[in-house]
Tab-separated table of C-alpha atoms in Angstrom:
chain	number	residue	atom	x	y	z
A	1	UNK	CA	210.357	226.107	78.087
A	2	UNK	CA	206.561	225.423	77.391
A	3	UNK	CA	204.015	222.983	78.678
A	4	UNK	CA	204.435	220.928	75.330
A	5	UNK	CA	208.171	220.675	75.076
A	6	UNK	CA	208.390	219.696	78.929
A	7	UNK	CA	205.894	216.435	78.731
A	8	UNK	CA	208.478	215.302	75.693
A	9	UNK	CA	211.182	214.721	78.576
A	10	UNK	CA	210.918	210.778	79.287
A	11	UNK	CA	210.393	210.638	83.487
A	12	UNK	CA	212.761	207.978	83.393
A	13	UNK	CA	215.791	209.830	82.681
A	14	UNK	CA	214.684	212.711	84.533
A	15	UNK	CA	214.493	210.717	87.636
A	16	UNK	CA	218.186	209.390	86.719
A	17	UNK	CA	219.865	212.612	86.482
A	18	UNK	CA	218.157	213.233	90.322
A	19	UNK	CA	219.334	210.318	91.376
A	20	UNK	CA	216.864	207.791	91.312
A	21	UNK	CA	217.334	204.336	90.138
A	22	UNK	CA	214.592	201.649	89.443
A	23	UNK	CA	214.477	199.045	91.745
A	24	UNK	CA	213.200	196.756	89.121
A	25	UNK	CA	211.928	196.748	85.017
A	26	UNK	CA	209.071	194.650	83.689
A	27	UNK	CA	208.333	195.147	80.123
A	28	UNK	CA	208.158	199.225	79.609
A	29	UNK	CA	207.092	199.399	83.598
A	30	UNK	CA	209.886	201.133	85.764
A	31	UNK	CA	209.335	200.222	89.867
A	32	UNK	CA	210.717	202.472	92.018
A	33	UNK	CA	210.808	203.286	95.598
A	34	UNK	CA	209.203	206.709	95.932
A	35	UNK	CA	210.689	210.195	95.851
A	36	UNK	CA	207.818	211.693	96.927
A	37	UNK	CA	207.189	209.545	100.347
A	38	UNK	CA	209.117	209.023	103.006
A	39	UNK	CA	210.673	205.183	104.102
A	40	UNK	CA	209.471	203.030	101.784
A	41	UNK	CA	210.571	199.910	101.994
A	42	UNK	CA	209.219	198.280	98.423
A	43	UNK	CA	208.753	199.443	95.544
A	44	UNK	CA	205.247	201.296	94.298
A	45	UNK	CA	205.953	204.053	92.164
A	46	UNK	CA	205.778	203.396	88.990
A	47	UNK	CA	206.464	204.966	85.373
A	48	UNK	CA	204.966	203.788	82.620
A	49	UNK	CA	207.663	204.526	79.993
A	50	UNK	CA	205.729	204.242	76.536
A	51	UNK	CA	203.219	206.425	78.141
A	52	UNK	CA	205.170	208.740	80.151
A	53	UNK	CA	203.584	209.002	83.096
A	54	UNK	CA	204.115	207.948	86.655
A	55	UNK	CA	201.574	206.339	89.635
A	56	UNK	CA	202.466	206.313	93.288
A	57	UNK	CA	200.014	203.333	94.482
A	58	UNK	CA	201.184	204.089	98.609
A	59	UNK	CA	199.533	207.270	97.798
A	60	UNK	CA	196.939	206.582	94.721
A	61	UNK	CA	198.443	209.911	92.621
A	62	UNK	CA	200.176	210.133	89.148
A	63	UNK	CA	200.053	212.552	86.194
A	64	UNK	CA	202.857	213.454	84.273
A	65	UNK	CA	206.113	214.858	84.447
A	66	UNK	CA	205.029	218.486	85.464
A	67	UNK	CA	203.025	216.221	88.243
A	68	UNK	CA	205.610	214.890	89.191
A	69	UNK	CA	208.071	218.227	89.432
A	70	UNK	CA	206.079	219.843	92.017
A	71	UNK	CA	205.651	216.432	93.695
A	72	UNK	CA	209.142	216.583	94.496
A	73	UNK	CA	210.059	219.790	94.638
A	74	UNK	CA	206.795	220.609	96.636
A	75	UNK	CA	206.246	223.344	93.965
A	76	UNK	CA	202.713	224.767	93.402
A	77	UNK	CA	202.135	225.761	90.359
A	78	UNK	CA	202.977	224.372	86.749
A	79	UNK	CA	205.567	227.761	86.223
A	80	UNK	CA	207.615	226.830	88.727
A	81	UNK	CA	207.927	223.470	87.440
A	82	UNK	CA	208.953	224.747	84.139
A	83	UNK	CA	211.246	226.802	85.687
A	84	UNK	CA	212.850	223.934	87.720
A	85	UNK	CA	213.177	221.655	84.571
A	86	UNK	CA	214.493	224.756	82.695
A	87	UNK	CA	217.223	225.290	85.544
A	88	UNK	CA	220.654	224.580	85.097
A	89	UNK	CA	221.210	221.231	86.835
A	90	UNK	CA	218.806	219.851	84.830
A	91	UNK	CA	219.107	221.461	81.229
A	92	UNK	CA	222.359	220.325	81.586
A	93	UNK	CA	222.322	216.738	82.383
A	94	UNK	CA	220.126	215.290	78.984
A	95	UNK	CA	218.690	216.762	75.860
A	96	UNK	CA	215.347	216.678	75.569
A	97	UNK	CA	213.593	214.405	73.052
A	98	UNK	CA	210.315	213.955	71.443
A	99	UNK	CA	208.130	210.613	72.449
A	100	UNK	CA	208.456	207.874	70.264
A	101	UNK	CA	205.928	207.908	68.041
A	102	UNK	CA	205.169	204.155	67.130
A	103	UNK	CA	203.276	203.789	70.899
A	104	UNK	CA	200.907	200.312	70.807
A	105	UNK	CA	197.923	202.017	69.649
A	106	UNK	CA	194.916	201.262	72.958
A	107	UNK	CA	191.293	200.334	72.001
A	108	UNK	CA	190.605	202.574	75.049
A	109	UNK	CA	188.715	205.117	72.644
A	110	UNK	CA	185.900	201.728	73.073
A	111	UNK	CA	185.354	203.049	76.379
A	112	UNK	CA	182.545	206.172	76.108
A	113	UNK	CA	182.583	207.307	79.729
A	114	UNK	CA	183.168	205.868	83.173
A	115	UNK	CA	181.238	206.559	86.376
A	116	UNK	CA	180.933	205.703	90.071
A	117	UNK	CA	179.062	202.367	90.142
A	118	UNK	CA	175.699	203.273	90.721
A	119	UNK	CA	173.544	200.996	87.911
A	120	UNK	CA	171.042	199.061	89.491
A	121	UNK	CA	171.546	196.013	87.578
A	122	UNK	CA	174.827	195.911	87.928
A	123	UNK	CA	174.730	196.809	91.936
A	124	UNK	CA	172.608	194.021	91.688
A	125	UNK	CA	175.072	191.836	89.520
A	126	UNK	CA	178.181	192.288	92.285
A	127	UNK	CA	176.221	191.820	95.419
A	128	UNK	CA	173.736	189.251	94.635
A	129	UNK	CA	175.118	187.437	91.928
A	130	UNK	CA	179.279	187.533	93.301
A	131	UNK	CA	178.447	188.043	96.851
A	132	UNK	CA	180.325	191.082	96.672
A	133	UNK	CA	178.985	194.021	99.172
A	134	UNK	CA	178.460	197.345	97.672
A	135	UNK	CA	180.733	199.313	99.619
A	136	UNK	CA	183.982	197.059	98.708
A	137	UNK	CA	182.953	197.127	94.995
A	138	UNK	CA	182.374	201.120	94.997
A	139	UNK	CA	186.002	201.583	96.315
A	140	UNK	CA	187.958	199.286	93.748
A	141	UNK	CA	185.384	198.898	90.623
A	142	UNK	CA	184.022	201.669	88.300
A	143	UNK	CA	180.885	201.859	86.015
A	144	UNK	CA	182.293	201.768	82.339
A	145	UNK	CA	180.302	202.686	79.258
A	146	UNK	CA	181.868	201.171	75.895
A	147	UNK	CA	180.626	200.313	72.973
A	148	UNK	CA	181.646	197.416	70.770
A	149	UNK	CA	180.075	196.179	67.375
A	150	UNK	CA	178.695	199.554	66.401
A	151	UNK	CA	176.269	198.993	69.768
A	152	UNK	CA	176.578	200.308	73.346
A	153	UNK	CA	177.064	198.182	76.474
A	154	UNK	CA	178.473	198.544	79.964
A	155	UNK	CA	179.620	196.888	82.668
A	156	UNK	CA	181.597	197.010	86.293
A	157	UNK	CA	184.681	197.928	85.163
A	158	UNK	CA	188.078	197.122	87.451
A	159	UNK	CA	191.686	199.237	85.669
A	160	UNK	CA	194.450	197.734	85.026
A	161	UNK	CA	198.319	199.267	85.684
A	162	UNK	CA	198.326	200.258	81.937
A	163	UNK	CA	194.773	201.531	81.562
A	164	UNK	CA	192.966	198.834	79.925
A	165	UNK	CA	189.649	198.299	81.569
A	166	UNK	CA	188.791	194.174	83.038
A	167	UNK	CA	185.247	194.135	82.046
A	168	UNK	CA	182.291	192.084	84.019
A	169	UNK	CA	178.673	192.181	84.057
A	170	UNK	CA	175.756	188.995	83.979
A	171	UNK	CA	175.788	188.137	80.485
A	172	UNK	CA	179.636	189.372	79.443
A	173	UNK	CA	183.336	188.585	80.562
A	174	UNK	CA	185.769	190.811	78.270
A	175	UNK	CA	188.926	193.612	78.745
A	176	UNK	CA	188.855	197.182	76.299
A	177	UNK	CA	192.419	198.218	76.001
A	178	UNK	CA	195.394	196.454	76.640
A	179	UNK	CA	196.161	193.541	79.291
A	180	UNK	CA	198.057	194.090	81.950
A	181	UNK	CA	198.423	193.189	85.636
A	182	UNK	CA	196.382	195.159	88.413
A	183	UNK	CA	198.741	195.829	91.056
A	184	UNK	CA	197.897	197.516	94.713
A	185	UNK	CA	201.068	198.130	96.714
A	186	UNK	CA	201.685	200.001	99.812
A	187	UNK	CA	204.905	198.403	101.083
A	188	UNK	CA	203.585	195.641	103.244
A	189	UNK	CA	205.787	192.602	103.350
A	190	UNK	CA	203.719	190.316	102.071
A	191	UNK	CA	201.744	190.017	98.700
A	192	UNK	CA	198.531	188.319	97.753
A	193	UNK	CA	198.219	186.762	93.845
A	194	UNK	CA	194.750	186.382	92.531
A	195	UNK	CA	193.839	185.761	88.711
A	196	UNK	CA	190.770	188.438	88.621
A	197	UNK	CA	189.232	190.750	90.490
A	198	UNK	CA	186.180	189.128	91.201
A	199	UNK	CA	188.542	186.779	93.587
A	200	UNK	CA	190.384	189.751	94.995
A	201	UNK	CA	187.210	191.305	95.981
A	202	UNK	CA	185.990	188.104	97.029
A	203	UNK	CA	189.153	187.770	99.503
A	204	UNK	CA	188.560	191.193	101.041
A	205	UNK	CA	184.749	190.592	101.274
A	206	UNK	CA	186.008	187.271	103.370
A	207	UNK	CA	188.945	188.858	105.475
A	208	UNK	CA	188.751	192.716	105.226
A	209	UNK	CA	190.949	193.197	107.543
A	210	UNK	CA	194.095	191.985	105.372
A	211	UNK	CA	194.087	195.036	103.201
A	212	UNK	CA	195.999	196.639	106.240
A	213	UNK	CA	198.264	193.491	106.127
A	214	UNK	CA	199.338	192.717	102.588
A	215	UNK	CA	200.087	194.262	98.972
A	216	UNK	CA	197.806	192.694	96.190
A	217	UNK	CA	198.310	191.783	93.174
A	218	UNK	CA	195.569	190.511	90.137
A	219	UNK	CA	196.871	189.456	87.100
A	220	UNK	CA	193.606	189.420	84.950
A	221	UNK	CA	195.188	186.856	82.851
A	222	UNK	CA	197.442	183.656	83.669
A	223	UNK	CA	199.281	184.804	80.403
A	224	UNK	CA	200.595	187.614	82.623
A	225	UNK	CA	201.935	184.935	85.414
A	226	UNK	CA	205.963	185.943	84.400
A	227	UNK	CA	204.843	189.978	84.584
A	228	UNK	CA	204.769	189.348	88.327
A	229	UNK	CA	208.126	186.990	88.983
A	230	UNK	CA	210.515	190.250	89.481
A	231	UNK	CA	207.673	192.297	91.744
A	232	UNK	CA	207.191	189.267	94.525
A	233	UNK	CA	210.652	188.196	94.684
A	234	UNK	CA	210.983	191.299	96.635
A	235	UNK	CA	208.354	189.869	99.202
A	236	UNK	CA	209.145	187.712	102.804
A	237	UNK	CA	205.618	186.161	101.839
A	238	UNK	CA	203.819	185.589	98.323
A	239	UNK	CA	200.480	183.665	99.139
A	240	UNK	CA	198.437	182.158	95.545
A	241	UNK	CA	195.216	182.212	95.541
A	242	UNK	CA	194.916	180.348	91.970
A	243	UNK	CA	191.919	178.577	90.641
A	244	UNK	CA	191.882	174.803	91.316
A	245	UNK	CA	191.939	173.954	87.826
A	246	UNK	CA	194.250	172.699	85.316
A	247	UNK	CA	195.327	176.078	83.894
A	248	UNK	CA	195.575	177.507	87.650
A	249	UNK	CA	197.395	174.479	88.820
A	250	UNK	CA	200.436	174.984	86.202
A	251	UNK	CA	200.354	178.577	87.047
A	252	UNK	CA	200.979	177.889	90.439
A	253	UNK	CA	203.430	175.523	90.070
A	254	UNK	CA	205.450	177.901	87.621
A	255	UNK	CA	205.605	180.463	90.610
A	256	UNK	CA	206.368	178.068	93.279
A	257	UNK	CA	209.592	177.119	91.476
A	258	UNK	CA	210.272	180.228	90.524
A	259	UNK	CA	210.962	181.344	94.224
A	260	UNK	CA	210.767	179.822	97.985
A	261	UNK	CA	208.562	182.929	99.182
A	262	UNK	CA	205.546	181.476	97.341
A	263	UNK	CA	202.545	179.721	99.414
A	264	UNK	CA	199.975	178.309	97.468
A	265	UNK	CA	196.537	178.474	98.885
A	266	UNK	CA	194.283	177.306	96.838
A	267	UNK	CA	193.344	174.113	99.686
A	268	UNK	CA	191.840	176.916	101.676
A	269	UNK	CA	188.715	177.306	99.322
A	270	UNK	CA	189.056	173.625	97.468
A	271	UNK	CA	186.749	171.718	96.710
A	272	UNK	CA	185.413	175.048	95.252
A	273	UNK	CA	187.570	175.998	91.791
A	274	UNK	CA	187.526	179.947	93.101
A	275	UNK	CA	187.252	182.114	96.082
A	276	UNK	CA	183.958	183.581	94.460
A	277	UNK	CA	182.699	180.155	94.634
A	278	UNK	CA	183.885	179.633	98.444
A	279	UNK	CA	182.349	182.861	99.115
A	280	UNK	CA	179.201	182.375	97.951
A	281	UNK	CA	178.777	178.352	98.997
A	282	UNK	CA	179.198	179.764	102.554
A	283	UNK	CA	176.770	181.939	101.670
A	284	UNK	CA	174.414	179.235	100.908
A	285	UNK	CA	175.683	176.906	103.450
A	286	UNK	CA	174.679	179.709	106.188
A	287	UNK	CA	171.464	180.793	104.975
């Protein structure tokens, strides 16, 4: 067996015949509890099955299914993962099969190159304009290059679980690729909601000390509200932090019904419509 013929085996059904069963399905997202770290007690690794690839977020790696091989089999080199899929227990249990071939085609080829945020106007854009220091932003936001129009641009750029890219800088609000939910999970018990980043990054700047505390979740859209009902129900403690607006408002109502571990939040920065906003009228108010 070869490099090429290996990556057609879908992850999915290779972690099936070892055993492993999803813990839960959204869309063509399989959750899992990992394989490749010990007692974990929800779920974080996930494989993107139109892709074919996997991400551990508890320990921020994912590749493909060679990856993943030596991974598990704490294998170190790429031949001895081709000689573990070519074994018997495995050859044995499924054929292999090429990828579908009809994938959702990704506007990602937009995106030109990304880079550690480093741009002085757009340093200057996160910490002066959002309040947002530039040591939190370096650790979750990148520098993204795109062009759009037949013209160049970029932007702060936060990635999303399928690789689409939530776009910000002062005069531009956008996504390049597709939308998707932004999730950060390291098997706390309890889970944070925010609608962008700029909030989530606006919650750490206020109370850094809950990233040690809580899993996160952004959805980047309130059109992705019902990607997240199967994820939290998993949670003791779901806490909103929704805008305190009409559109946030029915979002947060939808997700309080939809289970009894959901807090809403949003009085803690009202009157203000965002945490961004809170953040930076305390700003003010202190000043």
């Amino acid at each position: 067996m070869n490099c090429q013929k290996a990556k057609t085996i879908q992850i999915t059904n290779y972690l099936s015949v070892l055993g492993f069963k999803p813990v839960r399905i959204v869309k063509n997202n399989y959750w899992y509890k990992s394989m490749i770290r010990q007692n974990e007690s929800q779920a974080s690794f996930k494989v993107d099955a139109n892709q074919n690839c996997w991400y551990d977020h508890g320990l921020g790696e994912g590749g493909n299914i060679l990856d993943l091989v030596m991974k598990i089999h704490r294998l170190n080199s790429v031949s001895e993962a081709l000689r573990e899929l070519n074994g018997n227990r495995v050859s044995s249990s499924f054929s292999f099969h090429q990828l579908k071939k009809n994938l959702p085609i990704k506007e990602t080829d937009q995106v030109q190159r990304v880079e550690k945020l480093s741009n002085r106007s757009l340093v200057q854009y996160i910490t002066e304009v959002r309040g947002i220091s530039k040591e939190l932003a370096l650790k979750y936001c990148s520098e993204v290059y795109y062009k759009a129009n037949e013209r160049h641009y970029y932007a702060i750029g936060f990635l999303n679980d399928i690789g689409g890219w939530e776009l910000r800088n002062k005069y531009w609000k956008g996504c390049i690729g597709s939308k998707a939910i932004t999730t950060l999970f390291k098997g706390h018990p309890s889970c944070c909601v925010f609608e962008g980043f700029i909030d989530f990054l606006s919650f750490l700047q206020l109370f850094p000390e809950k990233v040690n505390t809580n899993d996160f979740i952004i959805l980047n859209s309130l059109s992705k509200v019902e990607d997240v009902l199967t994820i939290v129900a998993e949670y003791n403690r779901v806490n909103l932090f929704l805008d305190n607006d009409t559109a946030g408002e029915n979002a947060t109502l939808e997700l309080l019904k939809s289970s009894i571990n959901m807090m809403d939040q949003s009085h803690f920065y009202n009157p203000f419509v965002d945490l961004n906003e809170y953040l930076l009228g305390n700003k003010i108010l202190r000043s």
